[in-house]
Coordinates of C-alpha atoms in Angstrom, one line a residue:
Chain Z
M1393 CA -21.9 22.0 3.9
I1394 CA -21.5 21.3 7.3
E1395 CA -22.0 23.9 10.0
T1396 CA -18.7 24.6 12.3
D1397 CA -21.5 24.2 15.3
D1398 CA -21.2 21.4 14.3
I1399 CA -18.6 20.3 15.5
T1400 CA -18.2 18.8 19.2
E1401 CA -14.6 18.1 21.2
S1402 CA -14.3 14.2 20.9
V1403 CA -13.7 15.4 16.9
V1404 CA -10.5 15.2 15.4
S1405 CA -9.9 17.1 11.9
S1406 CA -6.2 16.2 11.8
I1407 CA -3.7 14.1 11.0
A1408 CA -1.3 14.7 13.2
Q1409 CA -4.0 14.8 16.2
M1410 CA -5.3 12.0 15.3
K1411 CA -2.7 9.8 16.2
E1412 CA -1.8 11.9 19.3
I1413 CA -4.7 10.3 20.2
S1414 CA -4.0 7.1 19.3
T1415 CA 0.0 7.3 20.1
S1416 CA -1.4 8.0 23.5
F1417 CA -3.8 4.4 23.6
R1418 CA -1.2 2.5 23.0
K1419 CA 0.9 4.3 25.6
Q1420 CA -1.5 3.3 27.8
N1421 CA -1.4 -0.2 27.2
L1422 CA -5.0 0.5 25.6
T1423 CA -7.0 -1.4 22.5
T1424 CA -8.4 0.4 20.5
G1425 CA -11.0 -0.4 18.5
F1426 CA -11.7 1.1 14.6
V1427 CA -14.8 1.5 12.3
P1428 CA -13.9 3.3 9.2
T1429 CA -16.9 4.5 7.6
M1430 CA -18.7 7.5 5.2
G1431 CA -20.9 8.9 7.6
C1432 CA -25.2 9.0 7.1
L1433 CA -24.8 6.2 9.6
H1434 CA -27.6 3.7 9.9
E1435 CA -28.0 0.3 12.5
G1436 CA -26.0 -1.1 10.4
H1437 CA -23.0 1.1 11.2
L1438 CA -23.7 1.4 14.9
T1439 CA -23.7 -2.2 15.6
L1440 CA -20.0 -2.1 14.5
V1441 CA -19.4 0.4 16.7
R1442 CA -20.8 -1.8 19.9
N1443 CA -19.2 -4.6 18.7
S1444 CA -15.6 -2.4 18.8
L1445 CA -17.0 -0.7 22.2
Q1446 CA -17.7 -5.1 23.4
T1447 CA -14.5 -5.8 22.1
C1448 CA -11.9 -2.9 23.2
D1449 CA -10.7 -0.4 25.7
R1450 CA -11.3 2.8 23.6
T1451 CA -13.2 3.0 20.0
V1452 CA -12.1 5.2 17.1
V1453 CA -15.2 6.0 14.1
S1454 CA -13.9 7.8 11.0
I1455 CA -16.6 9.7 9.0
F1456 CA -15.4 10.4 5.3
V1457 CA -16.4 10.4 1.7
N1458 CA -13.8 9.5 0.3
P1459 CA -13.1 10.6 -3.4
T1460 CA -10.9 8.1 -5.0
Q1461 CA -13.6 5.4 -4.8
F1462 CA -16.3 7.2 -6.7
G1463 CA -16.2 6.3 -10.2
P1464 CA -16.4 9.4 -12.5
N1465 CA -21.1 8.8 -13.4
E1466 CA -21.1 8.0 -9.6
D1467 CA -23.0 9.0 -6.3
L1468 CA -20.8 10.9 -4.7
D1469 CA -21.3 15.1 -5.1
T1470 CA -25.3 13.2 -3.8
Y1471 CA -23.7 11.1 -1.3
P1472 CA -25.8 11.6 1.6
R1473 CA -23.7 14.2 4.6
E1474 CA -25.5 14.2 8.1
L1475 CA -22.8 15.0 10.2
K1476 CA -24.5 16.6 13.3
N1477 CA -27.3 13.6 13.6
D1478 CA -24.3 11.0 12.9
I1479 CA -21.9 12.6 15.6
E1480 CA -24.8 12.9 18.1
K1481 CA -25.2 8.5 18.0
L1482 CA -21.8 8.3 18.2
E1483 CA -21.6 10.1 21.6
A1484 CA -24.4 8.0 22.7
L1485 CA -23.2 5.3 22.0
G1486 CA -20.1 6.5 24.0
V1487 CA -16.9 6.6 21.6
D1488 CA -13.8 7.2 22.5
A1489 CA -13.0 10.0 19.2
I1490 CA -14.8 10.7 15.4
F1491 CA -12.2 11.3 12.5
F1492 CA -13.7 13.6 10.2
P1493 CA -10.5 15.0 8.7
D1494 CA -11.3 16.8 5.0
I1495 CA -10.2 15.8 1.0
K1496 CA -6.8 17.9 1.4
E1497 CA -6.1 16.3 4.4
M1498 CA -6.2 13.3 3.6
Y1499 CA -5.4 13.9 0.2
P1500 CA -3.3 17.3 -0.2
A1501 CA -1.5 18.0 -3.2
G1502 CA 1.0 15.7 -5.0
H1503 CA -0.7 13.0 -3.4
N1504 CA 0.1 10.1 -5.3
T1505 CA 0.2 6.7 -4.1
T1506 CA -2.4 4.0 -4.2
V1507 CA -3.0 0.3 -2.8
Q1508 CA -4.4 -2.6 -5.1
V1509 CA -5.4 -6.0 -4.2
Q1510 CA -5.6 -7.8 -7.7
G1511 CA -7.4 -10.9 -8.1
I1512 CA -10.6 -11.1 -6.3
T1513 CA -11.5 -7.3 -7.2
Q1514 CA -11.5 -8.6 -10.9
Y1515 CA -15.6 -10.3 -9.8
L1516 CA -18.2 -8.5 -8.5
C1517 CA -18.9 -5.2 -7.9
G1518 CA -14.7 -4.7 -8.9
K1519 CA -16.0 -5.5 -12.4
S1520 CA -19.0 -2.7 -12.5
R1521 CA -16.6 0.1 -10.2
P1522 CA -12.8 -0.3 -11.9
E1523 CA -12.3 2.5 -9.4
L1524 CA -13.8 1.2 -5.9
F1525 CA -11.6 -1.2 -4.2
K1526 CA -8.6 0.5 -5.3
G1527 CA -9.7 3.4 -3.4
V1528 CA -11.3 1.7 -0.3
T1529 CA -7.9 0.1 0.4
T1530 CA -5.9 2.8 -0.3
V1531 CA -7.7 4.5 2.0
V1532 CA -8.7 1.9 4.5
L1533 CA -4.6 1.4 4.7
K1534 CA -4.1 5.7 5.2
L1535 CA -6.6 5.2 7.8
F1536 CA -5.2 2.2 9.8
N1537 CA -1.7 3.8 9.5
I1538 CA -2.8 6.7 11.2
V1539 CA -5.7 5.0 14.0
R1540 CA -3.5 2.6 14.1
P1541 CA -6.3 0.1 15.7
D1542 CA -6.2 -2.8 17.1
H1543 CA -9.8 -4.4 15.9
A1544 CA -11.1 -2.8 12.4
F1545 CA -15.0 -3.6 11.9
F1546 CA -16.8 -4.2 9.1
G1547 CA -19.9 -5.9 8.1
E1548 CA -20.8 -8.1 5.7
K1549 CA -23.4 -6.3 3.3
D1550 CA -20.4 -6.0 1.5
W1551 CA -18.6 -9.0 1.9
Q1552 CA -15.9 -9.0 -0.7
Q1553 CA -15.1 -5.0 0.6
L1554 CA -14.0 -7.5 3.9
A1555 CA -12.2 -10.2 1.6
V1556 CA -10.5 -7.7 0.1
I1557 CA -9.5 -5.7 2.8
E1558 CA -8.8 -9.5 4.6
A1559 CA -6.3 -9.9 2.0
M1560 CA -4.9 -5.8 1.9
V1561 CA -4.1 -6.3 6.0
Q1562 CA -2.6 -10.6 5.7
D1563 CA -0.7 -9.0 1.9
L1564 CA 0.8 -6.4 3.7
N1565 CA 1.7 -7.7 7.2
L1566 CA -0.9 -4.9 9.4
D1567 CA -0.8 -6.1 12.2
V1568 CA -5.2 -5.3 12.9
V1569 CA -7.9 -7.9 13.6
I1570 CA -10.5 -7.1 11.7
N1571 CA -14.1 -8.5 12.8
R1572 CA -16.9 -9.6 10.1
V1573 CA -20.5 -8.3 11.6
A1574 CA -23.1 -9.7 10.0
I1575 CA -26.0 -7.6 8.4
V1576 CA -28.9 -5.8 10.1
R1577 CA -31.9 -5.9 8.6
E1578 CA -35.1 -3.8 8.9
P1579 CA -37.6 -5.6 9.7
D1580 CA -39.2 -6.6 6.3
G1581 CA -35.7 -7.6 5.3
L1582 CA -34.3 -4.8 3.3
A1583 CA -30.2 -4.6 4.3
L1584 CA -29.5 -1.5 5.8
S1585 CA -27.1 1.3 3.7
S1586 CA -26.8 4.6 3.5
R1587 CA -28.4 4.9 0.1
N1588 CA -31.5 3.6 1.0
K1589 CA -32.2 7.5 1.9
Y1590 CA -32.2 8.1 -1.9
L1591 CA -34.8 6.2 -2.0
S1592 CA -39.0 7.1 -3.1
P1593 CA -41.4 5.0 -0.9
D1594 CA -42.5 3.3 -4.4
E1595 CA -38.6 2.4 -4.6
R1596 CA -37.9 1.8 -0.8
Q1597 CA -41.1 -1.7 -1.8
T1598 CA -38.7 -2.5 -5.2
A1599 CA -36.1 -3.1 -3.3
L1600 CA -37.4 -5.7 -1.0
S1601 CA -37.3 -7.4 -4.0
L1602 CA -33.6 -8.0 -3.1
S1603 CA -33.6 -9.3 0.4
R1604 CA -36.9 -11.3 -1.0
S1605 CA -34.4 -12.7 -4.1
L1606 CA -31.9 -14.0 -1.9
Q1607 CA -34.5 -15.6 0.7
E1608 CA -35.8 -17.2 -2.3
A1609 CA -33.2 -18.5 -3.9
Q1610 CA -31.5 -20.5 -0.2
S1611 CA -35.7 -22.6 -0.1
E1612 CA -34.7 -22.6 -3.6
I1613 CA -31.4 -24.8 -2.3
R1614 CA -33.9 -26.6 0.4
R1615 CA -35.7 -28.4 -2.2
G1616 CA -33.0 -29.3 -3.7
T1617 CA -31.8 -27.2 -7.1
T1618 CA -28.4 -26.9 -6.8
S1619 CA -27.9 -25.5 -10.6
A1620 CA -26.3 -21.9 -10.3
E1621 CA -28.1 -21.3 -13.5
I1622 CA -31.4 -22.0 -11.8
I1623 CA -31.1 -20.2 -8.9
I1624 CA -29.7 -16.8 -10.9
R1625 CA -33.2 -17.8 -12.9
S1626 CA -35.3 -17.7 -10.3
M1627 CA -34.1 -14.7 -8.8
R1628 CA -33.2 -12.4 -12.3
N1629 CA -37.3 -13.5 -12.9
L1630 CA -37.7 -11.5 -9.7
F1631 CA -36.7 -7.8 -11.0
L1632 CA -39.0 -8.3 -14.2
D1633 CA -41.5 -5.8 -15.2
Q1634 CA -40.5 -3.6 -11.8
K1635 CA -39.9 -0.1 -13.9
G1636 CA -36.7 2.1 -12.8
V1637 CA -34.7 -1.7 -11.9
Q1638 CA -31.3 -2.7 -13.6
V1639 CA -29.8 -5.4 -12.3
D1640 CA -26.3 -4.9 -12.2
Y1641 CA -25.6 -8.9 -11.2
I1642 CA -26.2 -11.6 -9.4
F1643 CA -23.2 -13.9 -8.5
I1644 CA -22.7 -17.3 -7.1
C1645 CA -19.0 -18.4 -5.7
D1646 CA -17.1 -19.2 -3.4
P1647 CA -17.1 -17.1 -0.6
E1648 CA -13.2 -16.8 -0.2
S1649 CA -11.8 -17.2 -3.6
F1650 CA -15.1 -15.5 -5.9
K1651 CA -14.8 -18.3 -8.6
E1652 CA -18.2 -18.7 -10.2
K1653 CA -20.6 -22.0 -9.0
E1654 CA -22.2 -23.5 -11.2
Q1655 CA -23.5 -26.5 -9.0
I1656 CA -23.6 -25.1 -4.8
R1657 CA -21.6 -27.4 -3.4
G1658 CA -19.9 -26.2 -0.2
R1659 CA -20.0 -23.0 1.3
T1660 CA -21.1 -20.3 -0.9
L1661 CA -21.8 -16.7 -1.2
I1662 CA -25.1 -15.4 -3.5
A1663 CA -24.6 -12.0 -3.9
L1664 CA -26.5 -9.4 -6.2
A1665 CA -26.6 -5.7 -7.1
V1666 CA -29.4 -4.0 -8.7
K1667 CA -29.9 -0.4 -9.3
V1668 CA -33.6 0.8 -7.8
G1669 CA -33.6 4.2 -9.1
P1670 CA -30.9 6.7 -8.3
S1671 CA -29.5 4.1 -5.9
R1672 CA -27.2 0.9 -6.5
L1673 CA -27.9 -1.4 -4.0
I1674 CA -25.7 -4.9 -2.8
D1675 CA -26.8 -7.7 -1.1
N1676 CA -25.8 -11.6 0.0
C1677 CA -26.3 -14.3 1.7
I1678 CA -24.3 -17.3 2.2
V1679 CA -25.4 -20.8 1.4
E1680 CA -24.2 -23.2 3.9
E1681 CA -24.2 -27.2 2.6
F1682 CA -27.6 -28.5 3.4
Chain O
M1370 CA 22.8 -21.9 -2.0
I1371 CA 22.4 -20.8 1.8
E1372 CA 24.2 -23.2 3.7
T1373 CA 22.2 -24.1 7.2
D1374 CA 25.8 -23.9 9.1
D1375 CA 25.3 -19.9 7.9
I1376 CA 22.7 -19.1 10.2
T1377 CA 22.9 -17.7 13.7
E1378 CA 21.7 -16.5 16.6
S1379 CA 20.9 -13.1 15.2
V1380 CA 19.6 -14.4 12.0
V1381 CA 15.5 -14.4 12.4
S1382 CA 13.2 -16.1 9.7
S1383 CA 10.1 -15.6 10.3
I1384 CA 7.6 -12.8 9.7
A1385 CA 5.9 -14.2 13.4
Q1386 CA 9.4 -14.4 15.5
M1387 CA 10.9 -10.2 14.0
K1388 CA 7.5 -8.4 14.8
E1389 CA 7.9 -10.0 18.1
I1390 CA 11.4 -9.1 18.1
S1391 CA 9.8 -5.8 16.9
T1392 CA 7.4 -5.3 19.3
S1393 CA 9.3 -6.4 22.8
F1394 CA 12.0 -2.9 21.2
R1395 CA 8.8 -1.0 21.3
K1396 CA 7.8 -2.0 24.6
Q1397 CA 10.6 -1.4 26.0
N1398 CA 10.7 2.0 25.0
L1399 CA 13.5 1.4 22.5
T1400 CA 13.5 2.5 19.4
T1401 CA 14.4 1.4 16.2
G1402 CA 16.2 2.0 13.0
F1403 CA 15.6 -0.6 10.2
V1404 CA 18.1 -0.6 7.4
P1405 CA 16.7 -2.9 4.4
T1406 CA 18.9 -4.5 1.8
M1407 CA 19.4 -7.4 -1.3
G1408 CA 22.7 -8.7 0.8
C1409 CA 25.9 -8.7 -0.8
L1410 CA 26.5 -5.6 1.5
H1411 CA 29.2 -3.3 0.7
E1412 CA 30.7 -0.3 2.4
G1413 CA 28.2 1.7 1.2
H1414 CA 25.5 -0.7 3.1
L1415 CA 27.4 -0.3 6.4
T1416 CA 27.4 3.0 6.1
L1417 CA 23.6 2.8 6.4
V1418 CA 24.0 1.1 9.3
R1419 CA 26.7 2.3 10.6
N1420 CA 24.6 5.7 10.9
S1421 CA 21.2 3.4 12.5
L1422 CA 23.3 2.4 15.1
Q1423 CA 23.5 5.8 15.8
T1424 CA 20.5 6.9 15.6
C1425 CA 19.2 4.0 17.6
D1426 CA 18.4 2.0 19.8
R1427 CA 18.1 -1.1 18.5
T1428 CA 19.1 -1.7 14.7
V1429 CA 17.8 -4.6 12.5
V1430 CA 18.9 -5.2 8.5
S1431 CA 16.7 -7.1 6.6
I1432 CA 18.2 -8.8 3.5
F1433 CA 16.1 -10.4 0.8
V1434 CA 16.6 -9.7 -2.7
N1435 CA 13.2 -9.0 -3.9
P1436 CA 11.7 -11.2 -7.1
T1437 CA 9.1 -8.6 -7.8
Q1438 CA 11.1 -5.7 -8.3
F1439 CA 13.4 -7.3 -11.0
G1440 CA 12.3 -7.4 -14.5
P1441 CA 11.4 -11.0 -17.3
N1442 CA 14.9 -10.1 -18.8
E1443 CA 16.9 -8.6 -15.9
D1444 CA 19.9 -10.0 -13.0
L1445 CA 17.6 -11.7 -10.3
D1446 CA 19.0 -15.3 -10.2
T1447 CA 23.1 -13.9 -10.9
Y1448 CA 22.1 -11.2 -8.4
P1449 CA 25.0 -12.0 -6.2
R1450 CA 24.4 -13.7 -2.2
E1451 CA 26.8 -14.1 -0.1
L1452 CA 25.0 -14.4 3.1
K1453 CA 27.3 -15.8 5.5
N1454 CA 29.3 -12.7 5.0
D1455 CA 27.3 -10.6 5.2
I1456 CA 26.5 -12.0 8.7
E1457 CA 29.6 -11.7 9.7
K1458 CA 29.8 -8.2 8.8
L1459 CA 26.7 -7.1 10.9
E1460 CA 27.5 -9.2 14.0
A1461 CA 30.7 -7.1 13.7
L1462 CA 29.0 -4.0 13.5
G1463 CA 26.6 -5.2 16.5
V1464 CA 22.8 -4.7 14.6
D1465 CA 20.2 -6.5 17.1
A1466 CA 18.7 -8.2 15.1
I1467 CA 19.0 -9.6 10.9
F1468 CA 15.9 -10.6 9.5
F1469 CA 16.1 -13.3 6.6
P1470 CA 12.9 -14.1 5.5
D1471 CA 12.4 -16.4 2.0
I1472 CA 10.4 -15.3 -0.6
K1473 CA 8.1 -18.0 0.1
E1474 CA 7.3 -16.3 3.9
M1475 CA 7.1 -13.3 2.1
Y1476 CA 5.0 -13.9 -0.8
P1477 CA 2.8 -16.8 0.0
A1478 CA 0.6 -18.2 -2.4
G1479 CA -2.5 -16.3 -2.8
H1480 CA 0.1 -12.6 -2.6
N1481 CA -2.2 -10.4 -4.8
T1482 CA -0.9 -7.0 -3.3
T1483 CA 0.8 -4.2 -4.4
V1484 CA 1.7 -0.1 -3.6
Q1485 CA 2.3 2.3 -6.1
V1486 CA 3.8 5.1 -5.6
Q1487 CA 2.5 7.5 -9.4
G1488 CA 4.2 10.3 -11.3
I1489 CA 7.9 9.9 -10.1
T1490 CA 7.7 7.2 -11.0
Q1491 CA 7.9 7.6 -14.8
Y1492 CA 11.5 9.4 -15.1
L1493 CA 14.7 7.5 -15.2
C1494 CA 15.0 3.8 -13.9
G1495 CA 11.1 3.8 -13.4
K1496 CA 11.0 4.4 -17.3
S1497 CA 13.9 2.0 -18.3
R1498 CA 12.1 -0.9 -15.4
P1499 CA 9.1 -0.5 -15.2
E1500 CA 8.5 -3.0 -12.5
L1501 CA 11.3 -1.6 -10.5
F1502 CA 9.4 0.7 -8.1
K1503 CA 6.4 -1.0 -7.5
G1504 CA 8.0 -4.0 -6.2
V1505 CA 10.2 -1.8 -4.1
T1506 CA 7.5 0.0 -2.6
T1507 CA 5.7 -3.1 -1.8
V1508 CA 8.5 -4.8 -0.3
V1509 CA 9.7 -1.9 1.9
L1510 CA 5.8 -1.8 3.0
K1511 CA 5.6 -5.2 4.2
L1512 CA 8.8 -4.5 5.5
F1513 CA 8.1 -1.1 7.8
N1514 CA 4.9 -3.4 9.0
I1515 CA 6.9 -6.2 10.1
V1516 CA 9.8 -4.3 11.5
R1517 CA 7.9 -1.0 12.3
P1518 CA 11.2 1.3 12.6
D1519 CA 10.8 4.4 14.1
H1520 CA 13.9 5.6 11.3
A1521 CA 15.1 4.3 8.2
F1522 CA 18.0 4.5 5.9
F1523 CA 18.7 4.7 2.3
G1524 CA 21.5 5.5 0.4
E1525 CA 21.1 8.6 -2.6
K1526 CA 23.1 6.1 -5.1
D1527 CA 19.4 5.7 -5.2
W1528 CA 18.1 9.3 -5.3
Q1529 CA 15.3 8.3 -6.9
Q1530 CA 14.0 4.9 -5.0
L1531 CA 14.5 7.1 -2.1
A1532 CA 12.2 10.0 -3.5
V1533 CA 9.3 7.5 -4.2
I1534 CA 10.1 5.9 -0.8
E1535 CA 9.2 9.5 1.1
A1536 CA 6.4 9.4 -1.5
M1537 CA 4.6 6.6 0.1
V1538 CA 5.9 7.6 3.6
Q1539 CA 3.8 10.6 3.4
D1540 CA 0.9 9.6 1.7
L1541 CA -0.2 6.5 3.4
N1542 CA 0.9 8.3 7.0
L1543 CA 3.8 5.8 8.0
D1544 CA 5.4 7.3 11.1
V1545 CA 8.5 6.1 10.1
V1546 CA 11.4 8.8 9.5
I1547 CA 13.4 8.4 6.4
N1548 CA 17.5 9.5 6.6
R1549 CA 19.2 10.1 3.2
V1550 CA 22.9 9.0 3.6
A1551 CA 25.2 10.5 0.9
I1552 CA 26.8 7.7 -1.5
V1553 CA 29.7 5.9 -1.0
R1554 CA 32.4 5.7 -3.6
E1555 CA 35.5 3.9 -4.4
P1556 CA 38.6 5.3 -4.2
D1557 CA 39.2 6.1 -7.9
G1558 CA 35.2 7.8 -7.5
L1559 CA 33.4 4.5 -8.2
A1560 CA 30.3 4.4 -6.5
L1561 CA 29.6 1.2 -3.6
S1562 CA 27.2 -1.1 -5.6
S1563 CA 26.8 -4.7 -5.8
R1564 CA 26.4 -5.5 -8.8
N1565 CA 29.9 -4.3 -9.3
K1566 CA 30.7 -7.7 -9.0
Y1567 CA 29.8 -8.5 -11.9
L1568 CA 32.6 -6.8 -13.2
S1569 CA 35.4 -7.4 -14.8
P1570 CA 38.9 -6.0 -14.2
D1571 CA 38.5 -3.8 -17.6
E1572 CA 34.6 -3.2 -17.4
R1573 CA 35.8 -2.2 -13.6
Q1574 CA 37.8 0.8 -15.6
T1575 CA 35.1 1.7 -18.0
A1576 CA 32.8 1.6 -14.8
L1577 CA 35.0 4.8 -13.6
S1578 CA 33.0 6.9 -16.6
L1579 CA 30.0 7.1 -14.7
S1580 CA 31.7 9.6 -11.5
R1581 CA 33.8 10.8 -13.9
S1582 CA 30.9 12.2 -16.4
L1583 CA 29.7 13.7 -13.6
Q1584 CA 32.4 15.7 -12.6
E1585 CA 33.0 16.3 -15.4
A1586 CA 29.7 17.8 -16.0
Q1587 CA 30.0 19.6 -12.5
S1588 CA 33.7 21.6 -13.7
E1589 CA 31.5 22.7 -16.9
I1590 CA 28.8 24.0 -14.9
R1591 CA 31.4 26.0 -12.6
R1592 CA 32.7 27.0 -16.0
G1593 CA 29.8 29.0 -16.3
T1594 CA 27.6 26.4 -18.9
T1595 CA 24.3 26.8 -18.0
S1596 CA 22.9 24.7 -21.2
A1597 CA 21.1 21.2 -20.0
E1598 CA 21.9 19.8 -23.2
I1599 CA 25.3 21.1 -24.0
I1600 CA 26.7 18.7 -20.9
I1601 CA 24.7 15.8 -21.2
R1602 CA 26.3 15.6 -24.3
S1603 CA 29.7 16.0 -23.2
M1604 CA 28.3 13.5 -20.2
R1605 CA 27.4 10.9 -23.3
N1606 CA 31.3 12.1 -24.8
L1607 CA 33.0 9.8 -22.7
F1608 CA 30.7 7.1 -23.2
L1609 CA 31.3 6.6 -27.3
D1610 CA 33.9 4.4 -28.5
Q1611 CA 34.2 2.5 -25.1
K1612 CA 33.3 -1.2 -25.9
G1613 CA 30.3 -3.1 -24.1
V1614 CA 29.4 0.0 -22.8
Q1615 CA 25.4 1.1 -23.8
V1616 CA 24.3 3.9 -21.9
D1617 CA 20.2 3.7 -20.5
Y1618 CA 19.9 7.7 -19.8
I1619 CA 21.9 11.0 -18.6
F1620 CA 18.6 13.0 -17.3
I1621 CA 19.0 16.8 -16.0
C1622 CA 16.6 17.1 -13.6
D1623 CA 14.4 18.6 -10.3
P1624 CA 15.7 16.2 -7.5
E1625 CA 12.1 16.7 -5.8
S1626 CA 9.3 16.3 -9.0
F1627 CA 12.1 14.7 -12.0
K1628 CA 10.9 17.3 -14.1
E1629 CA 13.4 17.4 -16.6
K1630 CA 15.6 20.7 -16.7
E1631 CA 16.4 22.4 -20.1
Q1632 CA 18.9 25.0 -17.3
I1633 CA 20.0 24.9 -15.2
R1634 CA 19.3 26.5 -11.9
G1635 CA 18.5 25.9 -9.1
R1636 CA 19.5 22.9 -7.0
T1637 CA 19.4 20.2 -10.0
L1638 CA 19.9 16.5 -9.9
I1639 CA 22.8 14.4 -12.6
A1640 CA 21.6 10.9 -13.2
L1641 CA 22.8 8.7 -15.7
A1642 CA 22.3 4.6 -16.1
V1643 CA 24.8 3.5 -18.1
K1644 CA 25.3 -1.0 -19.2
V1645 CA 28.9 -2.4 -18.5
G1646 CA 29.5 -5.5 -19.7
P1647 CA 27.3 -7.3 -17.3
S1648 CA 25.9 -4.7 -14.7
R1649 CA 23.1 -2.3 -15.1
L1650 CA 25.2 0.5 -13.2
I1651 CA 23.4 4.2 -11.8
D1652 CA 25.3 7.2 -10.3
N1653 CA 23.8 11.0 -9.7
C1654 CA 24.8 13.9 -8.0
I1655 CA 23.4 17.4 -6.8
V1656 CA 24.4 20.9 -8.2
E1657 CA 23.6 23.3 -6.1
E1658 CA 23.6 27.2 -7.4
F1659 CA 26.7 28.5 -8.1

């Protein structure tokens, strides 16, 4: 539960007030950068925020655990919430507003509109989590309409999400510039994720196999392997015999169209999703032509 | 086919140029009114335009026969197009810009995003024409994002369309004010529609039964009938034995939720759709409590 004491001046919970703030930025000819998050902020999020602070006159961060992007058996209820910490981190960086609406503010009774990108959402995470991207595009469009940013910042860890949002922005003729920010990793390679919090020390160790499998794939490709099937088999081997580990997908494809590739030729995305204990983790890398 | 000669200065066919114009209106603190149309303008459209001219500093009218709102067996190919006439009418009224994009400009290859309002779209026209409202909300949102109006104007003849657009505006947190404009009728009662052009003189006569059936329903209600079933039966009787006439629906419901009513109590919508010869025509009226 959120304590009222956690809420400080920079936190805005009403849509009307957030719109007033963003309108006032626009009227002063100040550019607005926007970082949408589900809270529980880590260095990956903070890197997005720093990018926004550098690029734009004003920066707005939203914290909203969006229920419509979780499936019925997913982790909506247990998704980590750390509002007080989040606010402290964001205020320390100097963000101008933190938009923290409750569910009723974003989805009042009778809310019945969805935004959907077809095509690229049928692969990867969209295949495993059919509700995910419809929920993401709907809430991101709502947030864009409320915050009216000139720039928005998303991390490349969610590579497919970025592509889906870029498609929505283009198809719906939105004026926001989408900025891609590289994956932030722990020193040992683990990609930062709020869901890393679920991991026990042992599971944390096991989770390293995601980034390691990507590193090995890159080495193998550098050594001349071009068959996607062989690469995927080597990657999959790393997860064999690991307790409590379940590979959802390992996929090699075009980074824009997400069409599967049989041969590593041209710019290629290698992406994987693996359940480690209670956490479904994702990671990816881009292989440029060697 | 559109002759290049038809295109005058006020006609804008590129999205980028239209955005520049609407941005310049905003920068001058001028309010923008917007009337989206599929062209073949009649007095109904022109009333919307006059409302916009009275309400706003600048008025933009779009002409775009939107393919995504037509079903596979509907009249996309034969839908009447009269660009030269349309431009003359709009320029005579003094609109500031006519947005006339082609299909590739609005739906370039790879366009894959749709906006959908659930719930109220399952009734009436949404039931008979499943593609209709998804196509309407998608194109209207695109147009709103391109024109960025403060006000938009829609006719009450398409009562359900109005409700669907209002739901979208509310759910997606858009800032445009939706203005409802009353149905404009011929002196004999026929609601104006671009699809009236398809009618032969005989069919034109037959089409009068739509507005007449609504008038008779209102008289019957004034005389004390409260059963929706009885009203619908009387209305339906007017269409019996008429050659080339096919009633799609006659529906009595709540004007906001579109839930069917058995009894005429409170504010009530009576709506009908009837195929007369080649034209699917719609009409409606609101009955206030007597």
